[in-house]
Amino acid sequence: LMRRLILFILILFIWYPVKAQTETWFAWTYDDLNGEMIQLDSTGFTRKSVILPTISGYTYPYNVAVAPQGDRVGYTLSGNTGDLIFTVFDLVSNVNLMSYRVPLSGASDSLTYAAPSEIFSQDGSQVAFAYATPAEWTLLVLDMSGQIIQQTSRANTSEIPVPMWFDGNIVHVVMMPLAAGGFASLSSAQWDITTNTLQPTDRFPTIMADLEPRTGEIIYPMLDTQFRDRSADMFGMGFHQNSVQVALPNSVPFPFYVDENNNIDSAYFIQNGERILLQVTQIDGDSYGALTIIERDGVYAGLLPYENLWIDKIIGVGDGFIFSAATTELERFFPTLRGVNSTAVVYVPTTTQIQGNIGQVIFTGISGTTARLVWAQDLVNRPLPNTAAWRPVGIVSPNPPSNNVSVGMSDQLMIGGMARVTLEGDGLNLRTSPSINAPAVTQLNALDILNVIGGPQTADGFVWWQLSDGNVSGWAAGGDLSELWLEVYTGGTLPPPMTSTDYPALTSPQDGDAIYAFQVSFNGQPLPLLFQWQAVPNALEYVLEFEQCDATTGTCTPIMAFYTPLTEYSVNLFDFGYGLYRWRVVVTGGGASEWRYFTFEQ
């Protein structure tokens, strides 16, 4: 018996270090319906569950702020008579650390607008908090006994200072209007709690900013008027956030990524702060929440297969990011979540493959609960990201450069005329703006002919021209120092393009998607892949054409055509095997869509 006991103890000691090595991050979730917080780790193991204390007649808030170390949480209870109580609860010892009763009835509090971890000081001993009515606001710093360390107030401003970062003796705030409405940018300020002075800054012009606290870098989407502004095309849905800006310590914010055709909803540091994840919504289409990954220099890294997905929270971790969303939203990506009726936390590693990577479900709440992600922290001590990697999008000038500046070649193109891609220009990128950092709309082939609709612009060492073939438009460089990529074309006019009523617009799967076997199977049984497209007015029938392609030669062979009156069709990919495929949709008696390619992989 003693030998068995010794062996059992030995096995325990062997197992614990192995488990510790597999845990790379911790996270907290929060359910505003019942105040429950759950701590989990990267293996999906639930480490702890606590119910936040409340008072009879008070309700839990939607937002809570977990301190940087994950050991305490700040939240505001709302009374049915309009009273507010700001509370800090210790998540380790399960005790209330302090409570502060707002002295004004009917006030708003800062956590309603944003609740970042960084409202706490780095050691968690103090916290920044604000409350306001239309008549006045108060910004204060409290210690963990509820004592006011410092405070400042203003009258008749109709706004509230929302703390975003408690950095030493400086509290950075966004000045948020209490009235509803759309704002292209907000004013920001920094409050020195030592001198009790409030000064305007340009660090946080939006509550949608994301902070890398180790380096002091801040990123956020914003309308930048030096690039194309399509706010008028958004039909009252706000301003066109056409750029991602970065604010570095002791420098003026600048754009490092531009998208003139879509709206950038949000930007997040991911993968140890080395990459940025964007949520993007189409202005000209129905797609929202597309997840794009870019590098710090603005270079496009890849598109994740998520689209039209409402995500509660995104937080970067050392080798990727995690997010939470309702299982009803996620079940089309993870069939095992069907019927769960809860919230799930998904982990997406991004250090290797991006295209087709949906990650894995780490945690699923109990049916009927909404355990939203609110905090996460790496357990691995990683090096700081490269703070010198940022590259501003080229500032465009409509004037030719001076003679002592080396700029690529350009033919004498004219607006209203036409341009032809030279043989040397085969594969020339057509970009969303005149910059090498702007995303590519498409690639042009040698001898392609396009209308010149804008330019010239000089940026990044090139002369740029805005071109259109009637379907797509964008900016292309005229050439480099040794080769001409665009030349004047004086032939006949371009044929009229197809209109949107001539052919169906394809929606899913996307061009370049990688479909994996586990995504289209469940319990060993194949699940069909749904092909979808937009309806064409007066169309009676569609044909889904399906071809298998040789990845080496690029040749494609028709294998099936599916007829349907609907705008979707399900195909069992296992019937055709792994490989490269392409598909398009033809309207019976009408036009055809473009071809889209995808791979089916094991």
Coordinates of C-alpha atoms in Angstrom, one line a residue:
L1 CA 0.0 0.0 0.0
M2 CA 2.8 2.4 0.9
R3 CA 4.5 1.7 -2.5
R4 CA 1.2 2.5 -4.3
L5 CA 0.8 5.8 -2.3
I6 CA 4.4 6.8 -3.2
L7 CA 3.8 6.0 -6.8
F8 CA 0.5 8.0 -6.8
I9 CA 2.3 11.0 -5.3
L10 CA 5.1 10.7 -7.8
I11 CA 2.6 10.7 -10.7
L12 CA 1.0 13.9 -9.3
F13 CA 4.3 15.7 -9.1
I14 CA 5.1 14.6 -12.7
W15 CA 1.7 15.8 -14.0
Y16 CA 1.5 19.3 -12.4
P17 CA 4.6 20.7 -14.2
V18 CA 3.4 19.3 -17.5
K19 CA 0.0 21.0 -17.1
A20 CA 1.7 24.3 -16.1
Q21 CA 3.8 24.2 -19.2
T22 CA 0.7 23.9 -21.4
E23 CA -1.0 27.0 -19.9
T24 CA 0.1 30.0 -21.9
W25 CA -2.6 32.5 -20.8
F26 CA -5.4 33.1 -18.3
A27 CA -8.7 34.8 -19.0
W28 CA -11.8 36.0 -17.2
T29 CA -15.4 35.9 -18.5
Y30 CA -18.3 37.9 -17.1
D31 CA -22.1 37.4 -17.2
D32 CA -24.0 40.6 -16.7
L33 CA -27.2 38.7 -16.1
N34 CA -26.1 37.1 -12.8
G35 CA -22.7 38.7 -12.1
E36 CA -20.8 35.5 -12.4
M37 CA -17.1 35.7 -13.4
I38 CA -15.2 32.6 -14.5
Q39 CA -11.5 32.2 -14.8
L40 CA -10.2 29.8 -17.4
D41 CA -6.8 29.0 -18.9
S42 CA -5.5 28.3 -22.4
T43 CA -6.3 24.6 -22.1
G44 CA -10.0 25.4 -21.5
F45 CA -9.7 24.4 -17.8
T46 CA -12.1 26.4 -15.5
R47 CA -10.0 27.5 -12.6
K48 CA -12.5 29.5 -10.6
S49 CA -16.0 30.9 -10.5
V50 CA -17.2 33.8 -8.4
I51 CA -20.5 35.8 -8.1
L52 CA -19.8 39.5 -7.8
P53 CA -21.6 41.0 -4.7
T54 CA -24.6 43.2 -5.2
I55 CA -27.2 45.0 -3.2
S56 CA -31.0 44.5 -3.2
G57 CA -32.6 46.9 -5.7
Y58 CA -29.3 47.3 -7.7
T59 CA -28.5 45.7 -11.1
Y60 CA -25.2 44.5 -12.6
P61 CA -23.5 46.6 -15.3
Y62 CA -22.7 45.5 -18.8
N63 CA -19.0 46.4 -18.5
V64 CA -16.5 45.5 -15.8
A65 CA -12.8 46.4 -15.7
V66 CA -10.4 43.7 -14.6
A67 CA -7.1 45.0 -13.3
P68 CA -3.9 44.3 -15.3
Q69 CA -2.9 41.5 -13.0
G70 CA -6.3 39.9 -13.1
D71 CA -6.6 39.9 -9.3
R72 CA -9.4 42.4 -8.9
V73 CA -12.4 43.9 -10.8
G74 CA -14.1 47.2 -10.8
Y75 CA -17.8 47.6 -11.6
T76 CA -20.7 50.0 -11.1
L77 CA -24.0 48.9 -9.5
S78 CA -27.1 50.9 -10.6
G79 CA -30.0 51.4 -8.2
N80 CA -33.6 51.6 -9.3
T81 CA -33.7 55.2 -8.0
G82 CA -30.7 56.3 -10.1
D83 CA -28.0 55.8 -7.6
L84 CA -24.5 54.5 -8.6
I85 CA -22.0 52.6 -6.4
F86 CA -18.6 51.9 -7.9
T87 CA -17.1 48.8 -6.3
V88 CA -13.7 47.0 -6.5
F89 CA -13.8 43.3 -5.6
D90 CA -10.8 41.1 -4.9
L91 CA -11.0 38.0 -7.2
V92 CA -8.3 36.1 -5.2
S93 CA -9.6 36.5 -1.6
N94 CA -13.3 37.0 -2.6
V95 CA -13.7 40.2 -0.6
N96 CA -14.9 43.7 -1.3
L97 CA -11.9 46.0 -1.4
M98 CA -13.8 49.3 -1.5
S99 CA -17.1 50.9 -2.5
Y100 CA -17.7 54.5 -3.6
R101 CA -21.2 55.9 -3.8
V102 CA -21.6 58.6 -6.5
P103 CA -23.0 61.7 -4.8
L104 CA -25.2 62.7 -7.7
S105 CA -28.4 60.9 -8.6
G106 CA -29.1 60.1 -12.2
A107 CA -25.5 60.4 -13.2
S108 CA -23.6 58.4 -15.9
D109 CA -20.4 56.6 -15.1
S110 CA -17.3 56.2 -17.2
L111 CA -17.4 52.4 -17.2
T112 CA -20.6 52.6 -19.2
Y113 CA -18.6 53.8 -22.2
A114 CA -15.3 51.9 -21.8
A115 CA -13.8 49.6 -19.1
P116 CA -10.2 48.8 -20.1
S117 CA -7.9 47.1 -17.6
E118 CA -5.7 50.1 -17.6
I119 CA -8.0 52.3 -15.6
F120 CA -6.2 50.6 -12.7
S121 CA -2.6 51.6 -11.8
Q122 CA -0.1 48.9 -12.8
D123 CA 0.0 47.5 -9.3
G124 CA -3.8 47.7 -8.9
S125 CA -3.6 49.9 -5.8
Q126 CA -5.5 52.8 -7.3
V127 CA -8.2 53.2 -9.9
A128 CA -9.4 56.1 -12.1
F129 CA -13.2 56.6 -12.3
A130 CA -15.5 59.4 -13.5
Y131 CA -19.2 60.3 -13.3
A132 CA -21.2 63.1 -14.9
T133 CA -24.6 64.8 -15.5
P134 CA -25.2 67.3 -18.2
A135 CA -24.5 70.0 -15.6
E136 CA -21.1 68.8 -14.4
W137 CA -18.5 66.0 -14.4
T138 CA -16.0 64.7 -11.8
L139 CA -12.9 62.7 -12.5
L140 CA -11.1 61.0 -9.6
V141 CA -8.5 58.5 -8.5
L142 CA -9.5 56.2 -5.6
D143 CA -7.3 53.9 -3.5
M144 CA -8.4 50.4 -2.4
S145 CA -9.9 51.8 0.8
G146 CA -12.3 54.0 -1.1
Q147 CA -10.4 57.2 -0.2
I148 CA -10.1 59.9 -2.9
I149 CA -6.5 60.5 -3.8
Q150 CA -7.2 63.3 -6.3
Q151 CA -10.2 64.7 -8.1
T152 CA -11.1 67.4 -10.6
S153 CA -14.4 68.7 -11.9
R154 CA -15.9 70.9 -14.6
A155 CA -19.3 72.4 -15.0
N156 CA -21.7 72.7 -18.0
T157 CA -19.7 70.6 -20.5
S158 CA -22.3 67.9 -21.3
E159 CA -19.6 65.4 -21.5
I160 CA -17.8 62.8 -19.4
P161 CA -14.0 62.1 -19.2
V162 CA -13.6 58.3 -19.8
P163 CA -10.3 57.0 -18.3
M164 CA -8.4 54.9 -20.8
W165 CA -4.9 54.5 -19.3
F166 CA -3.6 55.1 -15.8
D167 CA 0.1 55.6 -16.6
G168 CA 2.1 56.5 -13.5
N169 CA 0.9 59.9 -12.4
I170 CA -1.0 60.6 -15.7
V171 CA -4.5 59.5 -16.4
H172 CA -5.4 59.6 -20.2
V173 CA -9.1 60.2 -20.9
V174 CA -11.5 60.5 -23.8
M175 CA -13.9 63.3 -23.5
M176 CA -17.2 61.6 -24.4
P177 CA -20.3 63.6 -25.2
L178 CA -23.3 62.6 -23.1
A179 CA -25.6 63.3 -26.0
A180 CA -26.1 60.6 -28.6
G181 CA -24.7 61.1 -32.1
G182 CA -21.9 60.3 -34.5
F183 CA -18.5 61.9 -34.1
A184 CA -15.6 61.5 -36.5
S185 CA -13.2 62.0 -33.6
L186 CA -13.4 63.1 -29.9
S187 CA -11.1 65.3 -27.9
S188 CA -8.7 63.7 -25.4
A189 CA -6.8 64.9 -22.5
Q190 CA -4.3 63.9 -19.9
W191 CA -4.7 64.5 -16.2
D192 CA -1.6 64.9 -14.1
I193 CA -2.8 63.8 -10.6
T194 CA 0.4 65.3 -9.0
T195 CA -0.3 68.8 -10.2
N196 CA -4.0 68.3 -10.7
T197 CA -3.8 69.8 -14.2
L198 CA -5.8 68.7 -17.3
Q199 CA -4.2 69.3 -20.7
P200 CA -5.5 68.4 -24.2
T201 CA -3.6 65.7 -26.1
D202 CA -4.0 63.6 -29.3
R203 CA -3.5 60.2 -27.7
F204 CA -7.0 58.8 -27.4
P205 CA -9.4 60.4 -29.9
T206 CA -11.8 57.5 -29.6
I207 CA -12.9 54.9 -27.1
M208 CA -12.2 52.3 -29.7
A209 CA -8.5 52.6 -29.2
D210 CA -6.3 49.6 -28.3
L211 CA -3.2 50.0 -26.1
E212 CA 0.0 48.1 -25.9
P213 CA 0.9 49.1 -22.3
R214 CA 4.4 47.7 -22.4
T215 CA 5.4 50.1 -25.1
G216 CA 2.8 52.9 -24.8
E217 CA 1.7 52.4 -28.4
I218 CA -2.0 53.2 -29.2
I219 CA -3.9 52.2 -32.3
Y220 CA -7.4 53.1 -33.5
P221 CA -9.5 53.4 -36.7
M222 CA -10.2 56.9 -37.8
L223 CA -11.4 59.0 -40.7
D224 CA -8.3 60.6 -42.3
T225 CA -9.4 63.3 -44.7
Q226 CA -6.2 63.1 -46.8
F227 CA -7.6 59.8 -48.2
R228 CA -10.9 59.1 -49.9
D229 CA -13.9 59.8 -47.6
R230 CA -17.0 57.7 -48.3
S231 CA -19.1 58.8 -45.3
A232 CA -21.8 59.9 -47.7
D233 CA -22.1 56.3 -49.0
M234 CA -22.7 54.9 -45.5
F235 CA -26.4 56.2 -45.4
G236 CA -26.4 57.6 -41.9
M237 CA -24.3 54.8 -40.4
G238 CA -21.5 57.1 -39.2
F239 CA -18.2 58.3 -40.6
H240 CA -16.0 56.4 -42.9
Q241 CA -13.2 55.1 -40.8
N242 CA -10.7 54.8 -43.7
S243 CA -7.4 54.4 -41.8
V244 CA -5.7 52.9 -38.8
Q245 CA -3.6 55.4 -36.9
V246 CA -0.9 54.7 -34.4
A247 CA 0.1 57.1 -31.6
L248 CA 3.6 56.5 -30.3
P249 CA 5.1 58.1 -27.2
N250 CA 6.3 61.6 -27.9
S251 CA 5.2 61.7 -31.5
V252 CA 2.2 62.8 -33.6
P253 CA -0.2 60.0 -34.6
F254 CA 0.0 58.9 -38.2
P255 CA -1.8 56.4 -40.5
F256 CA -0.1 53.1 -41.2
Y257 CA -2.9 51.4 -43.0
V258 CA -5.6 52.8 -45.3
D259 CA -8.8 51.2 -46.8
E260 CA -10.7 53.6 -49.0
N261 CA -13.4 51.1 -50.0
N262 CA -14.5 49.6 -46.6
N263 CA -15.1 50.8 -43.1
I264 CA -12.5 49.8 -40.5
D265 CA -14.7 49.1 -37.4
S266 CA -11.9 48.3 -34.9
A267 CA -8.2 47.5 -34.5
Y268 CA -6.5 45.3 -32.0
F269 CA -3.0 44.3 -31.0
I270 CA -2.6 40.6 -31.4
Q271 CA 0.2 38.0 -31.3
N272 CA 2.3 39.7 -28.6
G273 CA 1.6 43.1 -30.1
E274 CA 3.5 42.1 -33.3
R275 CA 0.4 42.1 -35.6
I276 CA -2.9 44.0 -35.8
L277 CA -6.4 42.5 -36.3
L278 CA -9.0 44.6 -38.0
Q279 CA -12.8 44.2 -38.1
V280 CA -14.0 45.5 -41.5
T281 CA -17.4 46.2 -42.9
Q282 CA -18.2 46.6 -46.6
I283 CA -19.6 50.0 -47.7
D284 CA -20.8 48.6 -51.0
G285 CA -22.0 45.2 -49.8
D286 CA -23.6 43.3 -47.0
S287 CA -20.5 41.9 -45.4
Y288 CA -19.6 42.9 -41.8
G289 CA -17.1 41.8 -39.2
A290 CA -14.5 40.4 -41.7
L291 CA -11.3 39.8 -39.8
T292 CA -8.2 41.0 -41.6
I293 CA -4.6 40.7 -40.2
I294 CA -1.9 43.2 -41.0
E295 CA 1.6 43.8 -40.0
R296 CA 2.9 46.8 -38.1
D297 CA 4.2 48.3 -41.4
G298 CA 0.7 48.1 -42.8
V299 CA 1.3 45.1 -45.1
Y300 CA -1.6 42.8 -45.5
A301 CA -1.0 39.4 -43.8
G302 CA -4.2 37.5 -44.4
L303 CA -7.9 37.2 -44.1
L304 CA -9.5 34.9 -41.5
P305 CA -12.6 32.9 -42.6
Y306 CA -14.9 34.7 -40.2
E307 CA -17.5 37.0 -41.7
N308 CA -20.9 38.4 -40.6
L309 CA -20.1 37.4 -37.1
W310 CA -21.0 39.5 -34.1
I311 CA -18.1 39.3 -31.7
D312 CA -18.4 40.4 -28.1
K313 CA -14.7 41.0 -27.3
I314 CA -11.3 40.4 -28.9
I315 CA -8.1 40.3 -26.8
G316 CA -4.6 39.5 -28.1
V317 CA -2.5 36.8 -26.6
G318 CA 1.2 35.8 -27.2
D319 CA 0.7 33.7 -30.3
G320 CA -2.6 35.0 -31.6
F321 CA -5.9 36.2 -30.1
I322 CA -9.0 35.0 -28.3
F323 CA -12.6 36.2 -28.7
S324 CA -16.1 35.5 -27.3
A325 CA -19.3 35.3 -29.3
A326 CA -22.7 33.7 -28.9
T327 CA -22.9 30.1 -29.9
T328 CA -25.8 30.8 -32.2
E329 CA -23.3 33.0 -34.2
L330 CA -20.5 30.5 -34.1
E331 CA -22.4 27.3 -34.9
R332 CA -22.0 27.7 -38.7
F333 CA -18.2 27.5 -38.1
F334 CA -18.4 24.9 -35.2
P335 CA -21.3 22.5 -35.8
T336 CA -20.9 21.0 -32.3
L337 CA -22.2 24.3 -30.8
R338 CA -25.6 23.9 -32.4
G339 CA -28.3 24.0 -29.7
V340 CA -26.0 25.1 -26.9
N341 CA -27.5 28.6 -26.5
S342 CA -24.7 30.2 -24.6
T343 CA -21.4 32.0 -25.2
A344 CA -18.1 30.5 -26.3
V345 CA -14.5 31.6 -26.1
V346 CA -12.5 30.8 -29.3
Y347 CA -8.6 30.8 -29.5
V348 CA -7.0 31.6 -32.9
P349 CA -3.3 31.2 -33.2
T350 CA -1.8 33.4 -35.9
T351 CA 1.9 32.6 -35.9
T352 CA 1.6 30.1 -38.8
Q353 CA -1.4 29.8 -41.0
I354 CA -3.9 32.6 -41.4
Q355 CA -6.0 31.7 -44.5
G356 CA -8.8 29.3 -43.5
N357 CA -7.8 29.3 -39.8
I358 CA -10.9 29.4 -37.6
G359 CA -9.1 28.4 -34.4
Q360 CA -10.7 26.2 -31.8
V361 CA -13.4 26.6 -29.1
I362 CA -11.7 26.7 -25.7
F363 CA -14.6 27.3 -23.4
T364 CA -18.4 27.1 -23.7
G365 CA -20.7 28.5 -21.0
I366 CA -23.7 26.7 -19.5
S367 CA -26.8 26.9 -21.6
G368 CA -28.7 30.1 -21.0
T369 CA -25.7 32.1 -19.8
T370 CA -23.7 34.8 -21.5
A371 CA -20.1 34.5 -20.2
R372 CA -18.4 37.2 -22.2
L373 CA -14.7 37.6 -22.4
V374 CA -13.5 40.6 -20.4
W375 CA -9.8 40.1 -19.7
A376 CA -6.8 37.9 -20.7
Q377 CA -3.1 37.9 -19.9
D378 CA -0.1 36.0 -21.2
L379 CA 1.8 33.7 -18.8
V380 CA 4.9 33.5 -21.0
N381 CA 7.5 36.2 -20.7
R382 CA 7.9 37.4 -24.3
P383 CA 10.1 40.0 -25.8
L384 CA 8.7 43.4 -26.7
P385 CA 7.4 43.9 -30.2
N386 CA 9.5 45.8 -32.7
T387 CA 8.5 49.4 -32.0
A388 CA 10.5 50.6 -35.1
A389 CA 8.4 48.5 -37.5
W390 CA 5.7 51.1 -38.0
R391 CA 5.6 52.6 -41.5
P392 CA 3.4 55.6 -42.3
V393 CA 1.3 55.5 -45.4
G394 CA 2.9 57.7 -48.0
I395 CA 1.7 61.3 -47.8
V396 CA 0.3 61.9 -51.2
S397 CA 1.2 65.1 -53.1
P398 CA -0.5 66.2 -56.4
N399 CA 2.6 68.0 -57.5
P400 CA 5.6 66.5 -59.3
P401 CA 8.6 65.9 -57.1
S402 CA 11.7 68.1 -57.3
N403 CA 14.5 67.0 -59.7
N404 CA 16.7 65.7 -56.9
V405 CA 14.2 63.1 -55.8
S406 CA 14.3 59.6 -57.4
V407 CA 10.8 58.7 -58.6
G408 CA 9.6 55.8 -60.8
M409 CA 8.9 56.3 -64.5
S410 CA 5.5 57.4 -65.8
D411 CA 4.1 57.8 -69.3
Q412 CA 2.1 61.0 -70.2
L413 CA -1.3 59.6 -69.2
M414 CA -4.3 61.9 -69.0
I415 CA -7.5 61.9 -67.0
G416 CA -10.3 60.8 -69.5
G417 CA -7.8 58.9 -71.6
M418 CA -6.8 55.2 -71.4
A419 CA -3.8 53.3 -70.1
R420 CA -2.5 49.9 -71.1
V421 CA -0.4 47.6 -68.9
T422 CA 3.0 46.9 -70.5
L423 CA 4.6 43.5 -70.6
E424 CA 6.9 44.5 -67.8
G425 CA 3.8 45.5 -65.8
D426 CA 2.3 42.1 -65.7
G427 CA 1.0 41.5 -62.2
L428 CA 0.8 45.2 -61.3
N429 CA -1.2 45.8 -58.1
L430 CA -4.3 48.0 -58.3
R431 CA -4.5 49.5 -54.8
T432 CA -7.1 51.3 -52.7
S433 CA -5.0 54.4 -52.4
P434 CA -1.7 55.7 -53.9
S435 CA 0.6 54.0 -51.5
I436 CA 2.6 50.8 -51.4
N437 CA 1.1 50.1 -48.0
A438 CA -2.5 50.3 -49.3
P439 CA -4.3 46.9 -49.8
A440 CA -4.5 45.6 -53.4
V441 CA -7.9 45.5 -55.0
T442 CA -6.7 43.2 -57.8
Q443 CA -3.7 42.4 -60.0
L444 CA -3.5 43.6 -63.5
N445 CA -2.4 41.5 -66.4
A446 CA -0.1 42.6 -69.3
L447 CA -2.0 44.4 -72.1
D448 CA -5.0 45.1 -69.8
I449 CA -6.7 48.4 -70.9
L450 CA -8.2 50.7 -68.3
N451 CA -9.7 54.2 -68.1
V452 CA -7.6 56.9 -66.4
I453 CA -9.9 58.6 -63.8
G454 CA -7.4 60.3 -61.5
G455 CA -3.8 61.3 -60.9
P456 CA -1.0 61.8 -61.1
Q457 CA -0.1 61.6 -57.4
T458 CA 3.5 61.1 -56.1
A459 CA 4.1 58.9 -53.1
D460 CA 6.6 56.3 -51.9
G461 CA 8.9 56.9 -54.8
F462 CA 6.3 56.3 -57.5
V463 CA 3.9 58.3 -59.8
W464 CA 0.4 56.9 -59.2
W465 CA -2.6 56.9 -61.5
Q466 CA -6.2 56.1 -60.6
L467 CA -7.6 53.6 -63.1
S468 CA -10.9 51.8 -63.7
D469 CA -12.1 49.0 -66.0
G470 CA -15.7 49.8 -65.3
N471 CA -16.1 47.2 -62.5
V472 CA -13.2 47.9 -60.2
S473 CA -11.1 51.0 -59.7
G474 CA -7.9 51.8 -57.8
W475 CA -4.4 53.2 -57.9
A476 CA -1.4 51.8 -59.8
A477 CA 2.2 52.9 -60.0
G478 CA 3.4 54.1 -63.5
G479 CA 6.7 52.3 -63.2
D480 CA 10.0 52.1 -61.3
L481 CA 13.3 53.6 -62.1
S482 CA 14.1 51.2 -64.9
E483 CA 10.7 49.9 -66.3
L484 CA 7.5 51.5 -67.5
W485 CA 4.4 49.6 -66.3
L486 CA 1.6 51.8 -67.7
E487 CA 1.6 53.3 -71.2
V488 CA -0.8 55.6 -73.1
Y489 CA -3.4 53.7 -75.1
T490 CA -5.1 55.3 -78.1
G491 CA -7.2 52.5 -79.4
G492 CA -11.0 52.1 -79.2
T493 CA -13.1 52.7 -76.1
L494 CA -13.6 50.1 -73.5
P495 CA -16.8 47.9 -73.7
P496 CA -19.4 48.8 -71.2
P497 CA -19.1 46.8 -68.0
M498 CA -21.7 44.4 -66.7
T499 CA -24.0 46.0 -64.2
S500 CA -24.9 44.4 -60.9
T501 CA -28.2 43.3 -62.4
D502 CA -26.4 41.2 -65.0
Y503 CA -24.6 38.8 -62.8
P504 CA -24.8 37.5 -59.2
A505 CA -22.3 38.7 -56.6
L506 CA -20.7 35.8 -54.8
T507 CA -20.7 35.9 -51.0
S508 CA -19.4 32.5 -49.7
P509 CA -16.9 30.9 -49.8
Q510 CA -14.5 33.7 -50.4
D511 CA -11.7 33.8 -53.0
G512 CA -8.6 32.0 -51.6
D513 CA -10.4 30.3 -48.7
A514 CA -9.0 27.0 -47.4
I515 CA -11.7 24.6 -46.4
Y516 CA -10.6 21.9 -44.0
A517 CA -12.1 18.5 -43.6
F518 CA -12.9 19.0 -39.9
Q519 CA -15.0 22.1 -40.8
V520 CA -17.3 20.1 -43.0
S521 CA -17.7 17.0 -40.9
F522 CA -19.2 16.0 -37.6
N523 CA -18.7 12.7 -35.7
G524 CA -17.2 11.2 -38.8
Q525 CA -20.1 12.2 -41.0
P526 CA -19.6 14.7 -43.9
L527 CA -21.4 18.0 -43.8
P528 CA -22.2 19.9 -47.0
L529 CA -20.4 23.2 -47.8
L530 CA -22.9 26.0 -48.5
F531 CA -22.2 28.1 -51.6
Q532 CA -24.1 31.5 -51.5
W533 CA -24.6 34.5 -53.8
Q534 CA -26.8 37.6 -54.0
A535 CA -30.0 37.5 -56.0
V536 CA -30.3 39.0 -59.4
P537 CA -33.6 40.8 -60.2
N538 CA -35.9 38.8 -62.4
A539 CA -33.6 35.8 -62.5
L540 CA -35.6 32.5 -62.6
E541 CA -32.7 30.0 -62.2
Y542 CA -29.0 29.9 -61.4
V543 CA -26.3 27.4 -62.4
L544 CA -23.5 26.8 -59.9
E545 CA -20.5 25.7 -62.0
F546 CA -17.9 23.7 -60.2
E547 CA -14.4 22.9 -61.5
Q548 CA -11.3 21.1 -60.3
C549 CA -8.0 22.8 -61.0
D550 CA -4.4 21.7 -61.4
A551 CA -2.4 23.9 -59.0
T552 CA 0.8 23.5 -61.1
T553 CA -0.6 24.2 -64.6
G554 CA -3.5 26.3 -63.6
T555 CA -5.9 24.4 -65.9
C556 CA -9.4 23.6 -64.6
T557 CA -11.7 20.8 -65.6
P558 CA -15.5 21.0 -65.3
I559 CA -16.9 18.3 -62.9
M560 CA -20.4 19.4 -62.1
A561 CA -23.1 22.0 -62.7
F562 CA -25.9 22.5 -60.2
Y563 CA -29.2 24.1 -61.2
T564 CA -31.3 25.9 -58.5
P565 CA -33.9 28.7 -58.2
L566 CA -32.4 29.6 -54.9
T567 CA -29.3 31.8 -54.0
E568 CA -27.5 29.0 -52.3
Y569 CA -26.5 25.4 -52.9
S570 CA -24.9 22.8 -50.7
V571 CA -22.1 20.6 -52.0
N572 CA -20.5 17.6 -50.4
L573 CA -16.8 18.2 -51.0
F574 CA -15.9 14.7 -50.0
D575 CA -17.5 13.5 -53.2
F576 CA -14.7 15.1 -55.2
G577 CA -11.7 14.8 -52.9
Y578 CA -9.0 17.2 -51.7
G579 CA -7.5 19.8 -54.0
L580 CA -7.9 23.1 -55.7
Y581 CA -11.3 24.1 -56.9
R582 CA -13.0 27.1 -58.5
W583 CA -16.7 28.1 -58.8
R584 CA -19.0 30.6 -60.3
V585 CA -22.7 31.3 -60.7
V586 CA -24.4 31.8 -64.1
V587 CA -27.9 33.3 -64.5
T588 CA -29.9 31.2 -66.9
G589 CA -30.2 33.4 -70.0
G590 CA -28.0 36.1 -68.3
G591 CA -24.6 36.9 -67.1
A592 CA -22.0 35.0 -65.2
S593 CA -20.1 36.0 -62.0
E594 CA -16.3 35.9 -61.8
W595 CA -14.5 32.7 -60.8
R596 CA -13.5 32.2 -57.2
Y597 CA -10.9 29.7 -56.1
F598 CA -10.6 27.7 -52.8
T599 CA -8.8 24.6 -51.6
F600 CA -10.2 21.6 -49.8
E601 CA -7.6 20.2 -47.4
Q602 CA -7.3 17.4 -44.9

